[in-house]
């Protein structure tokens, strides 16, 4: 099936008891058994829920994977993946990582004896120098948040195979509409479903998709044992969102392109971060591994005055100043004080994440209106 058809049909079946075309919300905590251990595949909703099962199947299909597992948030999914490791293990990741991932790595799992290295991952040589006998995992985020740097998933797939490492790809910004990391050598694909996959700013959820039966069993054990599972109402909302993912992503990409080009030509804008520009670092890699370049755009004003950046954020009307991204409505944010505040300023500055950077999640409104809003706010 083509992607649009898959988004609507793959992994989802009409309800067998009624024929309902939409997956019902199985709002139940437990299930009646005929005899001890003799049940219909469901015992307790922390372990399994039919609404969640359908969503997990749909996610696996979209990512060209075998198994999907859903969690109560994107961070719960990150937490589960990290629990595959043990004290003494080491992880290599990018130096412009999402602030929430950086925080759980350095403030939680580092306390349990796991060591993390953060480096520029646009060149695999930087990473291979850090690989040692304790290295167990490489964590890729591409495009990165918020500098939209592009990391070559296929190159890291080969590197991980060479050194027998697990490769995890955070695919939140791209979604499987734009790229499918499992096809490029990743062992696990992680999502904050809160963002583009849900797409309507009304749910918080995370997911992991894998091909390996062993990884699926280990993650499912953690999922059930630790209990960070989503409720059926939230699963229903994400299932609904997936059915229009291809349509929304097409519009996000179209609008993102127009907004990026407007900002690039604005006399008060110093720099625009968007993978679709030929001069963007690793643009050629983005062309190869992505269908399009997405709806996330970041930029800095000339003069690098924090007060000017704050003024623009306060003056925007259609772009709402809020955490998160990937909804149908356009959002704006100030990474230094919002999404990436947990990263020390010195580390942020080394990675190129300045105090004046503005991040836009370009929604599906009319692009002309979004550009007019930016024009009046920048002045």
CSV table of C-alpha atoms in Angstrom, one decimal:
chain,number,residue,atom,x,y,z
A,1,UNK,CA,0.0,0.0,0.0
A,2,UNK,CA,1.0,3.6,-0.6
A,3,UNK,CA,1.5,5.7,2.6
A,4,UNK,CA,-1.9,7.5,2.5
A,5,UNK,CA,-3.8,4.2,2.1
A,6,UNK,CA,-1.6,2.6,4.9
A,7,UNK,CA,-2.3,5.5,7.2
A,8,UNK,CA,-6.0,4.9,7.0
A,9,UNK,CA,-6.2,1.1,6.8
A,10,UNK,CA,-2.9,-0.7,7.9
A,11,UNK,CA,-2.9,-2.4,11.3
A,12,UNK,CA,-6.6,-1.6,12.0
A,13,UNK,CA,-9.6,-3.9,11.6
A,14,UNK,CA,-13.3,-3.2,12.1
A,15,UNK,CA,-14.5,-4.2,15.5
A,16,UNK,CA,-15.3,-8.0,15.2
A,17,UNK,CA,-18.3,-7.8,17.6
A,18,UNK,CA,-20.2,-5.0,16.0
A,19,UNK,CA,-18.5,-4.1,12.7
A,20,UNK,CA,-17.7,-0.6,13.9
A,21,UNK,CA,-15.3,1.0,11.4
A,22,UNK,CA,-13.6,3.0,14.1
A,23,UNK,CA,-11.8,1.2,16.9
A,24,UNK,CA,-13.9,1.3,20.0
A,25,UNK,CA,-12.6,2.9,23.2
A,26,UNK,CA,-12.3,-0.1,25.5
A,27,UNK,CA,-12.7,1.8,28.7
A,28,UNK,CA,-12.1,-1.1,31.1
A,29,UNK,CA,-9.4,-2.0,33.6
A,30,UNK,CA,-9.9,-5.8,33.6
A,31,UNK,CA,-11.4,-8.7,31.6
A,32,UNK,CA,-13.5,-11.7,32.6
A,33,UNK,CA,-11.8,-15.1,32.4
A,34,UNK,CA,-13.7,-18.4,31.7
A,35,UNK,CA,-11.2,-20.2,34.0
A,36,UNK,CA,-7.9,-19.2,35.6
A,37,UNK,CA,-5.6,-18.3,32.7
A,38,UNK,CA,-8.4,-19.0,30.1
A,39,UNK,CA,-9.1,-15.7,28.5
A,40,UNK,CA,-9.5,-13.9,25.1
A,41,UNK,CA,-6.0,-12.5,25.1
A,42,UNK,CA,-6.7,-9.7,27.6
A,43,UNK,CA,-6.3,-9.9,31.4
A,44,UNK,CA,-5.6,-6.4,32.7
A,45,UNK,CA,-5.4,-3.1,30.8
A,46,UNK,CA,-1.9,-2.2,32.0
A,47,UNK,CA,-0.7,-5.2,30.1
A,48,UNK,CA,-3.0,-5.1,27.1
A,49,UNK,CA,-6.0,-3.1,25.9
A,50,UNK,CA,-7.7,-3.7,22.6
A,51,UNK,CA,-7.7,0.0,21.6
A,52,UNK,CA,-4.0,0.2,22.4
A,53,UNK,CA,-3.4,-3.0,20.4
A,54,UNK,CA,-4.9,-1.5,17.3
A,55,UNK,CA,-2.8,1.6,17.7
A,56,UNK,CA,0.4,-0.3,18.2
A,57,UNK,CA,-0.3,-2.4,15.1
A,58,UNK,CA,-1.0,0.8,13.0
A,59,UNK,CA,2.2,2.4,14.2
A,60,UNK,CA,4.3,-0.7,13.3
A,61,UNK,CA,2.8,-0.7,9.9
A,62,UNK,CA,3.5,3.0,9.2
A,63,UNK,CA,7.1,2.6,10.3
A,64,UNK,CA,7.6,-0.6,8.2
A,65,UNK,CA,8.2,-2.4,11.5
A,66,UNK,CA,7.0,-5.6,13.1
A,67,UNK,CA,6.0,-4.5,16.7
A,68,UNK,CA,4.7,-1.3,18.2
A,69,UNK,CA,4.6,-0.4,21.9
A,70,UNK,CA,2.8,2.6,23.3
A,71,UNK,CA,3.7,4.6,26.4
A,72,UNK,CA,2.1,7.3,28.5
A,73,UNK,CA,4.4,10.0,27.0
A,74,UNK,CA,7.4,10.4,24.7
A,75,UNK,CA,9.6,10.6,27.8
A,76,UNK,CA,8.1,7.3,29.1
A,77,UNK,CA,9.2,5.7,25.8
A,78,UNK,CA,12.7,7.1,26.2
A,79,UNK,CA,12.7,5.8,29.8
A,80,UNK,CA,11.8,2.3,28.7
A,81,UNK,CA,14.5,2.2,26.1
A,82,UNK,CA,17.1,3.4,28.6
A,83,UNK,CA,16.0,0.6,30.9
A,84,UNK,CA,17.4,-1.9,28.4
A,85,UNK,CA,20.9,-0.8,29.6
A,86,UNK,CA,22.8,-1.5,32.8
A,87,UNK,CA,25.3,0.3,34.9
A,88,UNK,CA,28.6,0.8,33.1
A,89,UNK,CA,27.0,1.0,29.7
A,90,UNK,CA,27.7,4.0,27.5
A,91,UNK,CA,25.5,5.9,25.0
A,92,UNK,CA,26.5,8.4,22.3
A,93,UNK,CA,24.1,11.0,21.1
A,94,UNK,CA,24.0,14.4,19.4
A,95,UNK,CA,25.1,17.6,21.1
A,96,UNK,CA,21.9,19.4,20.1
A,97,UNK,CA,19.5,16.9,21.6
A,98,UNK,CA,15.9,17.7,22.7
A,99,UNK,CA,16.1,19.1,26.2
A,100,UNK,CA,13.8,16.5,27.8
A,101,UNK,CA,16.0,13.6,26.4
A,102,UNK,CA,19.1,15.4,27.7
A,103,UNK,CA,17.6,15.8,31.1
A,104,UNK,CA,16.5,12.2,31.6
A,105,UNK,CA,19.9,11.0,30.3
A,106,UNK,CA,22.0,13.3,32.5
A,107,UNK,CA,19.8,13.8,35.6
A,108,UNK,CA,18.2,10.3,35.9
A,109,UNK,CA,20.1,7.5,34.1
A,110,UNK,CA,23.6,9.0,34.7
A,111,UNK,CA,22.8,8.6,38.4
A,112,UNK,CA,22.4,4.8,37.8
A,113,UNK,CA,25.8,4.4,36.2
A,114,UNK,CA,25.1,4.9,32.5
A,115,UNK,CA,27.6,7.2,30.8
A,116,UNK,CA,26.5,9.6,28.0
A,117,UNK,CA,28.6,11.3,25.3
A,118,UNK,CA,27.2,14.2,23.3
A,119,UNK,CA,28.9,15.2,20.1
A,120,UNK,CA,28.3,16.6,16.6
A,121,UNK,CA,26.8,13.6,14.8
A,122,UNK,CA,26.8,15.1,11.3
A,123,UNK,CA,30.2,13.4,10.8
A,124,UNK,CA,30.3,9.7,11.8
A,125,UNK,CA,34.1,10.1,12.5
A,126,UNK,CA,33.2,12.2,15.5
A,127,UNK,CA,31.2,9.4,16.9
A,128,UNK,CA,33.4,6.4,16.0
A,129,UNK,CA,36.2,8.0,18.1
A,130,UNK,CA,34.0,7.7,21.2
A,131,UNK,CA,33.1,4.0,20.6
A,132,UNK,CA,34.7,1.7,23.2
A,133,UNK,CA,34.0,-1.7,24.8
A,134,UNK,CA,31.3,-0.2,27.0
A,135,UNK,CA,29.4,1.5,24.3
A,136,UNK,CA,26.0,-0.1,23.8
A,137,UNK,CA,23.8,2.4,22.0
A,138,UNK,CA,23.8,5.3,19.6
A,139,UNK,CA,20.8,7.7,19.9
A,140,UNK,CA,20.0,9.6,16.8
A,141,UNK,CA,17.6,12.5,16.5
A,142,UNK,CA,17.0,13.8,13.0
A,143,UNK,CA,16.1,16.5,12.2
A,144,UNK,CA,17.4,17.7,15.5
A,145,UNK,CA,15.5,19.9,17.9
A,146,UNK,CA,15.7,22.9,17.5
A,147,UNK,CA,18.6,23.4,15.0
A,148,UNK,CA,17.2,20.9,12.5
A,149,UNK,CA,20.5,19.3,11.8
A,150,UNK,CA,20.4,16.2,9.7
A,151,UNK,CA,22.1,13.0,10.7
A,152,UNK,CA,22.7,10.2,8.2
A,153,UNK,CA,20.7,7.3,9.6
A,154,UNK,CA,22.0,4.8,7.1
A,155,UNK,CA,25.6,5.6,7.9
A,156,UNK,CA,24.9,5.1,11.6
A,157,UNK,CA,23.1,1.8,10.8
A,158,UNK,CA,26.4,0.6,9.2
A,159,UNK,CA,28.5,1.9,12.1
A,160,UNK,CA,26.3,0.2,14.7
A,161,UNK,CA,26.3,-3.1,12.8
A,162,UNK,CA,30.1,-2.9,12.6
A,163,UNK,CA,30.4,-2.4,16.4
A,164,UNK,CA,27.4,-4.5,17.5
A,165,UNK,CA,25.5,-1.5,18.9
A,166,UNK,CA,21.9,-0.6,19.2
A,167,UNK,CA,20.7,2.3,17.0
A,168,UNK,CA,17.8,4.3,18.3
A,169,UNK,CA,16.2,7.0,16.0
A,170,UNK,CA,13.9,9.6,17.5
A,171,UNK,CA,11.6,10.2,14.5
A,172,UNK,CA,9.3,12.7,16.2
A,173,UNK,CA,10.1,15.6,13.8
A,174,UNK,CA,10.0,13.7,10.6
A,175,UNK,CA,7.3,11.0,11.2
A,176,UNK,CA,7.2,7.9,9.0
A,177,UNK,CA,5.6,10.1,6.3
A,178,UNK,CA,9.0,11.7,5.7
A,179,UNK,CA,11.4,8.9,6.7
A,180,UNK,CA,11.4,5.3,8.0
A,181,UNK,CA,14.6,4.7,10.1
A,182,UNK,CA,14.1,0.9,10.5
A,183,UNK,CA,14.6,0.7,6.7
A,184,UNK,CA,17.9,2.5,7.1
A,185,UNK,CA,19.4,0.3,9.8
A,186,UNK,CA,17.8,1.5,13.1
A,187,UNK,CA,16.9,-1.1,15.7
A,188,UNK,CA,14.3,1.1,17.4
A,189,UNK,CA,12.3,4.1,16.3
A,190,UNK,CA,10.9,6.3,19.1
A,191,UNK,CA,8.1,8.9,18.8
A,192,UNK,CA,6.5,11.5,20.9
A,193,UNK,CA,3.0,10.8,19.5
A,194,UNK,CA,2.0,14.0,21.2
A,195,UNK,CA,3.3,15.9,18.2
A,196,UNK,CA,2.6,15.2,14.5
A,197,UNK,CA,1.3,11.7,14.9
A,198,UNK,CA,-1.6,12.8,17.1
A,199,UNK,CA,-1.5,16.1,15.4
A,200,UNK,CA,-4.3,18.0,17.2
A,201,UNK,CA,-2.6,19.1,20.5
A,202,UNK,CA,-5.1,17.1,22.5
A,203,UNK,CA,-3.1,14.0,23.7
A,204,UNK,CA,0.2,13.1,25.3
A,205,UNK,CA,1.7,9.8,24.4
A,206,UNK,CA,4.9,8.0,23.2
A,207,UNK,CA,5.8,4.9,21.2
A,208,UNK,CA,8.6,2.6,20.2
A,209,UNK,CA,8.6,0.5,17.0
A,210,UNK,CA,11.0,-2.4,16.5
A,211,UNK,CA,11.5,-5.4,14.2
A,212,UNK,CA,13.3,-7.6,16.7
A,213,UNK,CA,11.2,-10.1,18.6
A,214,UNK,CA,13.7,-10.0,21.4
A,215,UNK,CA,13.6,-6.2,21.7
A,216,UNK,CA,9.8,-6.4,21.6
A,217,UNK,CA,9.7,-8.9,24.5
A,218,UNK,CA,12.2,-6.9,26.6
A,219,UNK,CA,10.4,-3.6,26.0
A,220,UNK,CA,7.0,-5.2,26.6
A,221,UNK,CA,8.2,-6.5,30.0
A,222,UNK,CA,9.3,-3.0,30.9
A,223,UNK,CA,6.1,-1.5,29.6
A,224,UNK,CA,4.0,-3.8,31.8
A,225,UNK,CA,6.3,-3.9,34.8
A,226,UNK,CA,6.8,-0.2,35.1
A,227,UNK,CA,3.3,0.7,34.1
A,228,UNK,CA,3.7,3.9,32.0
A,229,UNK,CA,1.0,2.9,29.6
A,230,UNK,CA,-1.6,5.2,27.9
A,231,UNK,CA,-5.3,5.0,28.4
A,232,UNK,CA,-7.7,3.9,25.7
A,233,UNK,CA,-9.2,7.4,25.1
A,234,UNK,CA,-5.7,8.7,24.3
A,235,UNK,CA,-5.1,5.7,22.0
A,236,UNK,CA,-8.3,6.4,20.2
A,237,UNK,CA,-7.3,10.0,19.6
A,238,UNK,CA,-3.9,9.1,18.1
A,239,UNK,CA,-5.6,6.4,15.9
A,240,UNK,CA,-7.9,9.2,14.6
A,241,UNK,CA,-4.9,11.5,14.0
A,242,UNK,CA,-3.0,8.9,12.0
A,243,UNK,CA,-5.8,8.7,9.4
A,244,UNK,CA,-4.9,12.3,8.2
A,245,UNK,CA,-1.2,12.2,8.9
A,246,UNK,CA,-0.2,12.2,5.2
A,247,UNK,CA,-2.6,15.1,4.4
A,248,UNK,CA,-1.4,17.2,7.3
A,249,UNK,CA,2.3,16.5,6.7
A,250,UNK,CA,1.9,17.5,3.0
A,251,UNK,CA,0.5,20.9,4.2
A,252,UNK,CA,3.1,21.3,7.0
A,253,UNK,CA,5.9,20.8,4.5
A,254,UNK,CA,4.3,23.2,2.0
A,255,UNK,CA,3.8,25.9,4.6
A,256,UNK,CA,7.2,25.3,6.1
A,257,UNK,CA,8.9,25.9,2.8
A,258,UNK,CA,7.1,29.2,2.3
A,259,UNK,CA,7.7,30.4,5.8
A,260,UNK,CA,11.4,29.5,5.6
A,261,UNK,CA,11.9,31.3,2.3
A,262,UNK,CA,10.1,34.4,3.6
A,263,UNK,CA,12.4,34.5,6.7
A,264,UNK,CA,15.5,33.9,4.6
A,265,UNK,CA,14.7,37.0,2.6
A,266,UNK,CA,13.7,39.2,5.5
A,267,UNK,CA,16.2,42.1,6.1
A,268,UNK,CA,16.0,41.7,9.9
A,269,UNK,CA,16.6,37.9,10.0
A,270,UNK,CA,20.2,36.8,10.4
A,271,UNK,CA,19.9,33.0,9.9
A,272,UNK,CA,17.3,30.5,9.1
A,273,UNK,CA,17.5,26.8,10.0
A,274,UNK,CA,15.6,24.6,7.6
A,275,UNK,CA,16.9,21.4,5.9
A,276,UNK,CA,15.4,22.3,2.5
A,277,UNK,CA,18.0,25.0,1.8
A,278,UNK,CA,20.9,23.9,-0.3
A,279,UNK,CA,23.3,25.5,2.1
A,280,UNK,CA,21.9,23.7,5.2
A,281,UNK,CA,24.4,21.2,6.7
A,282,UNK,CA,23.8,17.7,5.3
A,283,UNK,CA,21.1,19.0,2.9
A,284,UNK,CA,22.1,16.2,0.5
A,285,UNK,CA,21.5,13.6,3.2
A,286,UNK,CA,18.1,15.1,3.9
A,287,UNK,CA,17.3,14.8,0.2
A,288,UNK,CA,18.2,11.1,0.2
A,289,UNK,CA,16.6,10.0,3.4
A,290,UNK,CA,13.5,12.3,3.6
A,291,UNK,CA,10.5,12.6,1.4
A,292,UNK,CA,10.3,16.4,2.1
A,293,UNK,CA,11.8,18.7,4.7
A,294,UNK,CA,9.1,19.1,7.3
A,295,UNK,CA,7.2,22.0,8.9
A,296,UNK,CA,9.8,22.9,11.6
A,297,UNK,CA,11.7,26.2,11.1
A,298,UNK,CA,14.1,28.0,13.4
A,299,UNK,CA,15.6,31.4,13.0
A,300,UNK,CA,17.7,34.2,14.6
A,301,UNK,CA,17.3,37.9,14.2
A,302,UNK,CA,20.1,40.2,13.3
A,303,UNK,CA,21.9,41.7,16.2
A,304,UNK,CA,21.3,38.7,18.5
A,305,UNK,CA,19.4,40.8,21.0
A,306,UNK,CA,17.3,38.6,23.3
A,307,UNK,CA,14.8,41.5,23.9
A,308,UNK,CA,14.1,41.6,20.2
A,309,UNK,CA,13.5,37.9,20.0
A,310,UNK,CA,11.1,38.1,23.0
A,311,UNK,CA,9.3,41.0,21.4
A,312,UNK,CA,8.7,39.0,18.3
A,313,UNK,CA,7.4,36.1,20.3
A,314,UNK,CA,5.0,38.3,22.3
A,315,UNK,CA,3.8,40.1,19.1
A,316,UNK,CA,2.9,37.0,17.1
A,317,UNK,CA,-0.9,36.4,16.9
A,318,UNK,CA,-1.5,33.3,14.8
A,319,UNK,CA,1.7,31.6,16.0
A,320,UNK,CA,0.8,30.8,19.6
A,321,UNK,CA,3.6,30.9,22.2
A,322,UNK,CA,3.5,27.4,23.7
A,323,UNK,CA,5.5,24.3,24.4
A,324,UNK,CA,5.2,21.3,22.0
A,325,UNK,CA,4.9,21.2,18.2
A,326,UNK,CA,3.3,19.3,15.3
A,327,UNK,CA,-0.3,20.3,15.8
A,328,UNK,CA,-2.6,21.7,13.1
A,329,UNK,CA,-2.2,25.1,14.6
A,330,UNK,CA,1.1,27.1,14.3
A,331,UNK,CA,3.2,27.4,17.5
A,332,UNK,CA,6.3,29.4,18.4
A,333,UNK,CA,8.8,28.9,21.1
A,334,UNK,CA,12.0,30.1,22.7
A,335,UNK,CA,14.1,27.0,23.2
A,336,UNK,CA,16.6,28.6,25.6
A,337,UNK,CA,13.9,29.3,28.2
A,338,UNK,CA,11.4,26.6,27.2
A,339,UNK,CA,12.1,23.2,25.6
A,340,UNK,CA,15.9,23.3,26.2
A,341,UNK,CA,16.1,25.2,29.5
A,342,UNK,CA,17.4,22.0,31.2
A,343,UNK,CA,20.6,22.1,29.1
A,344,UNK,CA,23.3,24.3,30.7
A,345,UNK,CA,23.8,27.5,28.7
A,346,UNK,CA,27.5,26.8,28.1
A,347,UNK,CA,26.6,23.5,26.4
A,348,UNK,CA,23.7,25.1,24.4
A,349,UNK,CA,26.0,27.8,23.1
A,350,UNK,CA,28.7,25.3,22.1
A,351,UNK,CA,26.1,23.4,20.1
A,352,UNK,CA,25.0,26.6,18.4
A,353,UNK,CA,21.7,27.0,20.3
A,354,UNK,CA,21.7,30.8,21.0
A,355,UNK,CA,19.6,32.7,23.5
A,356,UNK,CA,17.9,34.5,20.6
A,357,UNK,CA,16.8,31.4,18.6
A,358,UNK,CA,13.1,31.2,17.8
A,359,UNK,CA,11.6,27.9,16.9
A,360,UNK,CA,8.4,27.7,14.7
A,361,UNK,CA,6.1,24.7,14.3
A,362,UNK,CA,4.4,25.7,11.1
A,363,UNK,CA,0.8,24.6,11.1
A,364,UNK,CA,-1.7,23.9,8.3
A,365,UNK,CA,-3.3,27.3,8.2
A,366,UNK,CA,-3.1,29.4,5.0
A,367,UNK,CA,0.6,30.2,4.5
A,368,UNK,CA,-0.2,33.8,3.4
A,369,UNK,CA,-1.7,34.5,6.8
A,370,UNK,CA,1.2,32.9,8.7
A,371,UNK,CA,3.7,35.0,6.7
A,372,UNK,CA,1.6,38.2,7.4
A,373,UNK,CA,1.8,37.4,11.1
A,374,UNK,CA,5.5,37.0,11.0
A,375,UNK,CA,5.9,40.2,9.0
A,376,UNK,CA,3.9,42.3,11.5
A,377,UNK,CA,5.7,40.7,14.5
A,378,UNK,CA,9.2,41.1,13.2
A,379,UNK,CA,8.4,44.6,12.0
